Short mmCIF file of C-alpha atoms and ligand atoms in Angstrom, two decimals:
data_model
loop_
_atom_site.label_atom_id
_atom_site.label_comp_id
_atom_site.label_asym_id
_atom_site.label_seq_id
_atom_site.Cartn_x
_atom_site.Cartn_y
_atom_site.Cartn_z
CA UNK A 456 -176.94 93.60 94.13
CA UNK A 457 -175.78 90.97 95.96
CA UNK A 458 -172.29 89.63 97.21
CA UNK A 459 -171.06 88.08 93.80
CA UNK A 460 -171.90 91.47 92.50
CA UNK A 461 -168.31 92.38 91.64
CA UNK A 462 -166.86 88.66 90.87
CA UNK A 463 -166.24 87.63 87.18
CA UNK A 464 -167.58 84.58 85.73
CA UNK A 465 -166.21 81.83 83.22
CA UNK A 466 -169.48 79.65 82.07
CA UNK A 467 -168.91 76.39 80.33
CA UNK A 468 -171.19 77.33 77.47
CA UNK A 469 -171.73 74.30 74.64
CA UNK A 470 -175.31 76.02 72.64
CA UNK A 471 -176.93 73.30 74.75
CA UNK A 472 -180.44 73.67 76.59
CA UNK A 473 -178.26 73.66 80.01
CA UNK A 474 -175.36 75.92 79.27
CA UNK A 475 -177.44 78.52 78.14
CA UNK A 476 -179.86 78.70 81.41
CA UNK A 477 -176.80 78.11 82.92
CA UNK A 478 -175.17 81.52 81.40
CA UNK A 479 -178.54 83.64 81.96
CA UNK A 480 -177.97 82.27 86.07
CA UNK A 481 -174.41 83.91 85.64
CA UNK A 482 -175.39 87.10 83.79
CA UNK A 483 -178.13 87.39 86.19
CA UNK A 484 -175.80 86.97 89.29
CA UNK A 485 -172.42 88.54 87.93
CA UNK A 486 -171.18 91.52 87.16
CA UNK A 487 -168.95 90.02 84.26
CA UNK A 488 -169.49 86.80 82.40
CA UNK A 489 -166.87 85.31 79.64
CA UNK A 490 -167.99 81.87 78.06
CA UNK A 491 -166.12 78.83 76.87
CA UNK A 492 -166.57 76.29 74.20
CA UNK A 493 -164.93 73.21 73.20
CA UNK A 494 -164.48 71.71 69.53
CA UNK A 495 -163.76 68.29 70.02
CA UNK A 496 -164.91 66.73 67.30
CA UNK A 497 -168.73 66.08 68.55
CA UNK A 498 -171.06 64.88 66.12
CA UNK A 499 -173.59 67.42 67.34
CA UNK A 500 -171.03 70.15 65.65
CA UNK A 501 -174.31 71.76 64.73
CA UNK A 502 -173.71 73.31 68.56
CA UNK A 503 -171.13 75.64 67.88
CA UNK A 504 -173.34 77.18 65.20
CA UNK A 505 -176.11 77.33 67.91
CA UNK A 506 -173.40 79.07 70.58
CA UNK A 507 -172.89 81.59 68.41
CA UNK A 508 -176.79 82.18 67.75
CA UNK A 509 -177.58 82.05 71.20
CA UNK A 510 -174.68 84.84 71.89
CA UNK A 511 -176.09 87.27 69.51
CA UNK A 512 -179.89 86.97 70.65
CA UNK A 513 -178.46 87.27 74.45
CA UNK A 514 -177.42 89.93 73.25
CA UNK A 515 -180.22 91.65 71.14
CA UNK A 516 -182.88 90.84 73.60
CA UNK A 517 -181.77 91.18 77.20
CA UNK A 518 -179.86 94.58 77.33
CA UNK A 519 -178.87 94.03 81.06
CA UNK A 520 -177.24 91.07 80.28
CA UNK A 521 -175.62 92.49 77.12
CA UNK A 522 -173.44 94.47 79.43
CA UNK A 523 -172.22 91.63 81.55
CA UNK A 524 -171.75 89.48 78.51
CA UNK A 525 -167.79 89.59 78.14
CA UNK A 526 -165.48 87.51 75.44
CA UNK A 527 -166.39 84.30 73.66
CA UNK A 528 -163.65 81.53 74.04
CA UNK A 529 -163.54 78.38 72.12
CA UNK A 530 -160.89 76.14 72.37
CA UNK A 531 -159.64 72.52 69.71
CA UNK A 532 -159.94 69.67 72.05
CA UNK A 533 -160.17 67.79 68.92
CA UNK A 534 -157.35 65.23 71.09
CA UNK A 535 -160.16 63.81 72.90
CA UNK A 536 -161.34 62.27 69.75
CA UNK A 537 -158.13 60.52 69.58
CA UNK A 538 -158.16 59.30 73.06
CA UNK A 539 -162.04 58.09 73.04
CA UNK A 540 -164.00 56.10 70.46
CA UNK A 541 -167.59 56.89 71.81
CA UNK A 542 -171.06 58.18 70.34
CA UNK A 543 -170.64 61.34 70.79
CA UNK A 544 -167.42 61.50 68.41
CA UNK A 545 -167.92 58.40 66.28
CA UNK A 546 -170.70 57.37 63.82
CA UNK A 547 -172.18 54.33 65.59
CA UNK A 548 -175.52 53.81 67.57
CA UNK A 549 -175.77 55.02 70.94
CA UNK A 550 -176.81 52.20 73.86
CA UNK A 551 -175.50 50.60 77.01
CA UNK A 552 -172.10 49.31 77.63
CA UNK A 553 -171.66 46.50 80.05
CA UNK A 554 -170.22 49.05 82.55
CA UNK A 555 -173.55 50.01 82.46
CA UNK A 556 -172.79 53.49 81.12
CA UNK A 557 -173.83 55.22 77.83
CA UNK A 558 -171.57 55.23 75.04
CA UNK A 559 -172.21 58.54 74.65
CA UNK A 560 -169.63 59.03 77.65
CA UNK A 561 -165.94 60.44 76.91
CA UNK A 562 -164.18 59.31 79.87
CA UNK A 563 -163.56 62.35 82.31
CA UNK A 564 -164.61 65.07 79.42
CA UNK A 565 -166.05 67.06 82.44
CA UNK A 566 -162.58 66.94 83.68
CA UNK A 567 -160.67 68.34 81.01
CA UNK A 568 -163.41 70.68 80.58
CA UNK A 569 -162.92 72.38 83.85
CA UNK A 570 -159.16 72.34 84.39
CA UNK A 571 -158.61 73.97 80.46
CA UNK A 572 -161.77 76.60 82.03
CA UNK A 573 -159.51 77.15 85.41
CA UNK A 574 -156.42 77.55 83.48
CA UNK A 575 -158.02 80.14 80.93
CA UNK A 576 -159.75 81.87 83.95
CA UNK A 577 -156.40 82.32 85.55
CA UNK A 578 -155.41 84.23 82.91
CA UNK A 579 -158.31 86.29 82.82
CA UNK A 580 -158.71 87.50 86.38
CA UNK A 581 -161.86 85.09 87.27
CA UNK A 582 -162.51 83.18 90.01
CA UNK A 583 -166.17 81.50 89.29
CA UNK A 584 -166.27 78.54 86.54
CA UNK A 585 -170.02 77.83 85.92
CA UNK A 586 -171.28 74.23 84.20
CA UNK A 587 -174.51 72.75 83.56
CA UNK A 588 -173.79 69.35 85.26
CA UNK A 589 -176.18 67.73 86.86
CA UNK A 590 -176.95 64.54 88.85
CA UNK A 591 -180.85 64.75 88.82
CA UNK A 592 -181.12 63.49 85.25
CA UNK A 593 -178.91 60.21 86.01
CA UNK A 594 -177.41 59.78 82.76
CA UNK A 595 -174.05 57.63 83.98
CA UNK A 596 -171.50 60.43 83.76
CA UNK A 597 -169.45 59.76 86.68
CA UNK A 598 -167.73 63.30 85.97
CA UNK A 599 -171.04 65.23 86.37
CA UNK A 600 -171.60 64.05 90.09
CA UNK A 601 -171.46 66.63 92.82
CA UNK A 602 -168.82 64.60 94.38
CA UNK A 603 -166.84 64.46 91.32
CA UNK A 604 -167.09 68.29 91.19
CA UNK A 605 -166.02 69.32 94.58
CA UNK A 606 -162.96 67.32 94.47
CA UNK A 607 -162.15 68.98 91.60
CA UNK A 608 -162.37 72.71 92.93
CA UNK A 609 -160.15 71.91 95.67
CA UNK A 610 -157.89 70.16 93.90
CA UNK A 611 -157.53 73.50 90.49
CA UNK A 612 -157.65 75.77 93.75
CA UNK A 613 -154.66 74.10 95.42
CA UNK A 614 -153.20 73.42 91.74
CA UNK A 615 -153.22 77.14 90.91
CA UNK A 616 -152.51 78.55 94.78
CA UNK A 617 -156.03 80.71 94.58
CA UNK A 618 -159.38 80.05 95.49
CA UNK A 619 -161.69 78.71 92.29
CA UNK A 620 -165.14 78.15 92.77
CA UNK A 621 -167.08 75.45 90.44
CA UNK A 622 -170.94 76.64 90.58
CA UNK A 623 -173.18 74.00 89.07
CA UNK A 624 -176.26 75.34 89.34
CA UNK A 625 -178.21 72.96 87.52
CA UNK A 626 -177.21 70.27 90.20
CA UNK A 627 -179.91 69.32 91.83
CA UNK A 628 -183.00 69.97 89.00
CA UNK A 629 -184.56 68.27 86.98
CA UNK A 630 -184.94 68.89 82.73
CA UNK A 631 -188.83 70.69 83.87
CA UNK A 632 -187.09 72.35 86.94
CA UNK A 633 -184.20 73.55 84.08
CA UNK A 634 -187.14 75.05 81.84
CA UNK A 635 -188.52 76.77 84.59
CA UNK A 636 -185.29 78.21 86.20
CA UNK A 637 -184.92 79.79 82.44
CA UNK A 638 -188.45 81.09 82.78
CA UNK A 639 -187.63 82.50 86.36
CA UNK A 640 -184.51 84.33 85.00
CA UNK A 641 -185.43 85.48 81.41
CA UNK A 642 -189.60 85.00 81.10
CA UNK A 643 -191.31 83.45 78.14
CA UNK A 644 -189.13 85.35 76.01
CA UNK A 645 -185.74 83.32 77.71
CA UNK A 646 -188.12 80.28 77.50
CA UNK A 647 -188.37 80.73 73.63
CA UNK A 648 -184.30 80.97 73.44
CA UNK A 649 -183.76 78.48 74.88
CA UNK A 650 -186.10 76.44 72.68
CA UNK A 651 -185.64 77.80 69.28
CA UNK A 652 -181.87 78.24 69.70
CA UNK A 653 -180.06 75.96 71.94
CA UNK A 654 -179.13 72.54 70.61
CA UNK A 655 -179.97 69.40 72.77
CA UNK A 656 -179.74 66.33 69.78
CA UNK A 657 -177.05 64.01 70.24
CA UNK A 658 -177.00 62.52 66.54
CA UNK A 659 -176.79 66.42 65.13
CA UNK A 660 -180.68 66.64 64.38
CA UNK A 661 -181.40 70.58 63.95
CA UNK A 662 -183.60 70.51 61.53
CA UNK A 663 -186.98 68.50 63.16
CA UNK A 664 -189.31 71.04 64.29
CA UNK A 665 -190.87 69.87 67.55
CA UNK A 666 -193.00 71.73 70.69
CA UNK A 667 -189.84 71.33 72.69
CA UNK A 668 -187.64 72.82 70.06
CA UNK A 669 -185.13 71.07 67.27
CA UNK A 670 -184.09 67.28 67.31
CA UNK A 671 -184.00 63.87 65.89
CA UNK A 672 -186.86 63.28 68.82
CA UNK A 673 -185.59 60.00 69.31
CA UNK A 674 -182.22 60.20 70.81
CA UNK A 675 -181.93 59.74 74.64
CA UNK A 676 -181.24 63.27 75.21
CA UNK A 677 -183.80 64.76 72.71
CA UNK A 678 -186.39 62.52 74.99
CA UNK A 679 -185.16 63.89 78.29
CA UNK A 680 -185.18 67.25 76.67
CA UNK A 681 -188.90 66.44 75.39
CA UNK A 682 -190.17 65.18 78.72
CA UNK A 683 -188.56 67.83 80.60
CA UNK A 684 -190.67 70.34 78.58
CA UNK A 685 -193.72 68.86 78.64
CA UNK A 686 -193.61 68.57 82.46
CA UNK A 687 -192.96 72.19 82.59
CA UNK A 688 -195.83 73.48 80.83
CA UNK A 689 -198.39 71.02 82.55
CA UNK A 690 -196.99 72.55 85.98
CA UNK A 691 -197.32 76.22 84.75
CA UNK A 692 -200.97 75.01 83.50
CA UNK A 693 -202.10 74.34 86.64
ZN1 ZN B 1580 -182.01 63.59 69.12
#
């Protein structure tokens, strides 16, 4: 076991493709992992069905990571509807604003994410938030950037007067290099999970049977998602 054998994690943890390989890197590298959710009024609602599903087949099919697996947290954030008419909350098309970012943005989500995590982990004894952010896939969300992140773990540590640390291990991959990180932690059997399970779709789309998994297939994050896949398995071809 290594040096993080003892610590207790808090993983962001949407039913998404990333959160889940995200949560098997914590179960795999913590001795206690709680997860989070957040109902904010997404139009991929579908999610929080899929957290749930994802939870119980963790559970049924890795036993080692059954034991780690602590509580399930989610929390209404259904405010940030009120303070953000985007894509992701609204029934309109999603494209490019003339800030050049998505409209599938809330502004500073990522934000409210982690200090509601940090506040909850406080009262739970933890000292490791874990997220699926990443800067590889450049999708415009100033909140996911590295930068971004680190001024946000000193600024909860100082805030609540203990160390925090924000782990983000998707960082720095790519969609194939996610696919394979979940095949290097849970084999074809994680692999499978994650793509019968997890929800990706941003218009809600969990019914369209695809090689990659469930989606619309059109979407921008069903094509990353899509891509990503396919780019895995012509790697593990060769
Ligand atoms: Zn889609």
């Amino acid at each position: 076991m290594d040096e993080a054998a003892g610590t207790r994690a808090l993983v962001l943890f949407s039913g998404g493709q990333d959160s889940t390989t995200c949560l098997a890197w914590a179960l795999q590298r913590y001795a206690h992992v709680e997860t989070l959710g957040f109902d904010y009024g997404q139009r991929h609602r579908v999610e929080l069905d899929c957290r749930l599903t994802v939870l119980q087949r963790l559970r049924d099919d890795f036993p080692a990571w059954a034991r780690r697996l602590g509580e399930d947290h989610l929390l209404d954030l259904s405010v940030l509807g009120q303070v953000s008419d985007t894509a992701l909350t609204s029934d309109k098309a999603i494209e490019l604003q003339a800030s050049g970012l998505p409209n599938t943005f809330v502004p500073g989500r990522n934000l409210l994410f982690f200090t509601l995590a940090a506040a909850l982990a406080y009262r739970r004894g933890i000292g490791v938030l874990v997220g699926g952010m990443c800067e590889t896939d450049y999708s415009g969300y100033p909140d996911c950037r590295n930068d971004t992140l680190q001024a946000l773990q000193r600024a909860l540590s100082l805030g609540l007067d203990q160390p925090l640390a924000l782990e983000t291990p998707l960082m720095w991959i790519d969609k194939a290099g996610t696919w394979r990180l979940a095949q290097q932690l849970g084999g074809e059997a994680l692999v499978a999970l994650v793509r019968d399970d997890t929800h990706t779709c941003y218009l809600g789309d969990h019914h369209t049977r695809h090689d990659w998994g469930l989606g619309c297939g059109d979407c921008p994050a069903c094509a990353l998602r899509a891509k990503g896949y396919h780019a895995f398995r012509a790697a593990g071809a060769g």
